[in-house]
Amino acid sequence: MSSIEQLHVGRPTNRVDGRLKVTGQAQYAAEYPANDLLYGYIVDSTIAAGRIVSIDLAAAQRMPGVVEIFTHENRGKAAWLDRKWRDEVAPPGHPFRPLHSDRILFDGQPVALVVAETFEAARDAASLIRVAYDVDPHCTELERKRNEAYVPPKKRSGIPPPPDPRGNAEQAFADAPVKISRDYRVNPEHHNPMEMFGSTCVYEGDGKLTIYDKTQGSQNAQGYVTSVFGLGSDDVRLVNHYVGGAFGSGLRPQQQLFFAVMASLELKRSVRVTLTRAQMFHIGYRPDTYQMVSLAADRDGRLQAIMHDAVAATSHYEDYQEAVVNWSGMMYHCDNVKLTYQLAKLDTATPCDMRAPGAVIGVTALECALDELSYELGIDPLELRRINFAEKDENTNKEFTSKALMECYRAGAAAFGWERRAPKPRGMKDGRELVGWGVSTGMWDAFLQKAQASATLKDDGTLEVATAASDIGTGTWTILTQIGAEAFGLPLDDVKAQIGDSSLPMSPVEGGSWTAASNGSAVQAACDALKQSLFKLASKMANSPLADARFEDVEVRDRRIFRKDDPARGLAIAEIMHAAELHELTEQGKVSPSLIQMMKYISYTHSAVFAEVHVDEDLDVVRVTRVVCAAAAGKILNPKTARSQILGGVVMGIGMALHEEGMTDHRLGKIMNANFGEYHIPAHADIADIEVIFVDEKDDKVSPIGVKGLGEIGIVGAAAAVANGIYHATGKRVRDFPITIDKILNAPLLS
Ligand code: MOS
């Protein structure tokens, strides 16, 4: 790898798309213009289970501007077979097929699409549609289904099942001198990105479609469209240049995409379909989860047994899964471990990956339990984590490619001032507020996925790098530009990244925090190949000053290629391309995980999160006054965008700790707070000081460019640190998230 790494990579560069975004020039899926555009509005079911008996469309059809109304009785042609509806990241089961039949599977399920000349006409007409149902009994309450929990199918889940038990956890637990066994609950949460789902399907004629869709994967969504509608892949181009957040909700194609394409093909017109904020609550959620964690230790705090059982919600039609309990087998050293994970089926939409899916739930429970154990032991909670440090992944017996977690503990504690912490709960006060300090470890996968990229040098010396990645707010545009600029020693303005388009080189969905490592390495590989080509052309030229040089001896910078030991000896790129009669030169690069290496190593990102809370002694109102998150994430390509990812993750973790909860009226099977007024996410007033630290972590195995992911690690552990802080402040332990005032008021004082 030839990289000098001083020009751009590692610098806190501003977002290259920042100006476009703040000036409104960056176009989102529902903003693209199209001629004779029609607007679709989705009508939702008002029951959670049953059948449609009849739909009265008469009044809606009379509304001026209405062009067509689609229901299950006249929906357009689409694939019948389940498997045609499976996208790249579908869980096992039967993918949801909109308007497939009269069957209702969840409240808010689309039952009709009104297409009209204006959005307002479509929405108005939609309000006039009357649906008669045959109502079946439903259950949306996990508590009532726990006794029907089952072990999910492994096939095609893509999610590692819990490891086999090791040692004898029950016996070790029984024999240990200090132990706790606690139940935790994480209530359902809903993704609420700023940009709501929308698709603009431009009908190009000749059976060709250009689709602007809000998605985390242009190629996944494009593949879904071609499969469901039986179209050729050359006929469908799917664009997602800018994505206004998604947090996992855009990993799978969402219903508006189906509707926009279906209506467009049927009506041979361009169609836009957008979801309302309320409808955003019907497209998947972080599943309601019950957990029981049992921990036992010797008197020195060494863990003797870990047992962690989880039951999570899924839908009737898919077995949505995530790795919830697996973390408990690898975060700490322990010889006796038993972990179980089960699902229970509810009459809801299928849950959906939400930022650090599984880890956020499971690590929160483990880290709260460990905190509880620390008080039983009388050992500082940070010290307890150090005592039980895991040197390898004990679930798989693999070595970590790197794990600078000890440095996270040290640097985080130093920045936070942890050594000044009073050990006992209710031991710190500020005026009439109790003060509490909590800590948690965070851990998330550092994946490398298969990805491809191209790099193109123009004869004016500028560079273009391309890969079908998405930028969901993470900074992908920027870091790929930086990598290209670094490789060719160019100013950022001379490098153009191309992403967000299904026609670009192959990319996985943007998820799992793998994009920087995967697409970044692919771009690096393409740039390396391009430099090689350039060097070959240069050295073959008549009287070339590089004729006797090897590739290792040269450097490309400022539109020249030259000898490192004698920069005067070199050639201008323009000169080389001119001599070769080329206007541009393109090379491809690709990356995929090394299977040999994967036998021995496993990669994770780690963090230590410290939170300070102030709790009003009379009212139990909680304020999170300070958070320090120290992360070990390999090489940091851009400390500015990287920091933003951690900030966003911590804010979301505070939301999980204190605010976020989808509330269902189980008699109706209906989410009652499907709006920003009643589904609380942190506002600016809820967020105070957040400090982000990146510790040094060299990792030459995790990915060719030494990068781990950052999109998700920021949320993992944040809620537990806050919860542990609340206990430290109040002496009250709330094990049911979010920790709202009523729960603190009702919790017994433990100390
Ligand atoms: Mo993330 S939940 O993998 O988009």
CSV table of C-alpha atoms and ligand atoms in Angstrom, one decimal, residues 191 216 246-251 286 320 322 352-357 444 447 472 509-514 711-712, ligand 1:
chain,number,residue,atom,x,y,z
A,191,HIS,CA,-36.4,4.9,13.8
A,216,GLN,CA,-29.4,2.5,2.6
A,246,ALA,CA,-32.0,5.9,8.4
A,247,PHE,CA,-30.4,4.1,11.4
A,248,GLY,CA,-31.3,0.7,9.8
A,249,SER,CA,-34.8,1.5,8.6
A,250,GLY,CA,-33.5,1.8,5.1
A,251,LEU,CA,-31.6,-1.4,4.9
A,286,ARG,CA,-36.4,-2.1,17.5
A,320,TYR,CA,-36.4,-11.2,12.6
A,322,GLU,CA,-30.3,-10.0,16.1
A,352,CYS,CA,-36.0,-3.9,11.8
A,353,ASP,CA,-32.4,-3.4,12.4
A,354,MET,CA,-31.9,-0.2,14.4
A,355,ARG,CA,-28.5,1.2,15.1
A,356,ALA,CA,-26.3,-1.5,16.6
A,357,PRO,CA,-29.2,-4.0,16.5
A,444,TRP,CA,-19.7,-3.6,18.1
A,447,PHE,CA,-16.9,-5.9,9.6
A,472,ILE,CA,-26.7,8.0,5.4
A,509,VAL,CA,-26.0,-1.8,1.8
A,510,GLU,CA,-24.7,0.9,4.1
A,511,GLY,CA,-25.1,-0.8,7.5
A,512,GLY,CA,-23.4,-2.6,10.2
A,513,SER,CA,-20.8,0.2,10.4
A,514,TRP,CA,-18.9,-1.5,7.5
A,711,GLY,CA,-21.7,4.4,12.9
A,712,GLU,CA,-22.9,2.2,15.7
B,1,MOS,MO1,-27.4,-0.1,10.7
B,1,MOS,S1,-28.9,-0.8,12.0
B,1,MOS,O1,-26.7,-1.6,10.2
B,1,MOS,O2,-28.1,0.7,9.4
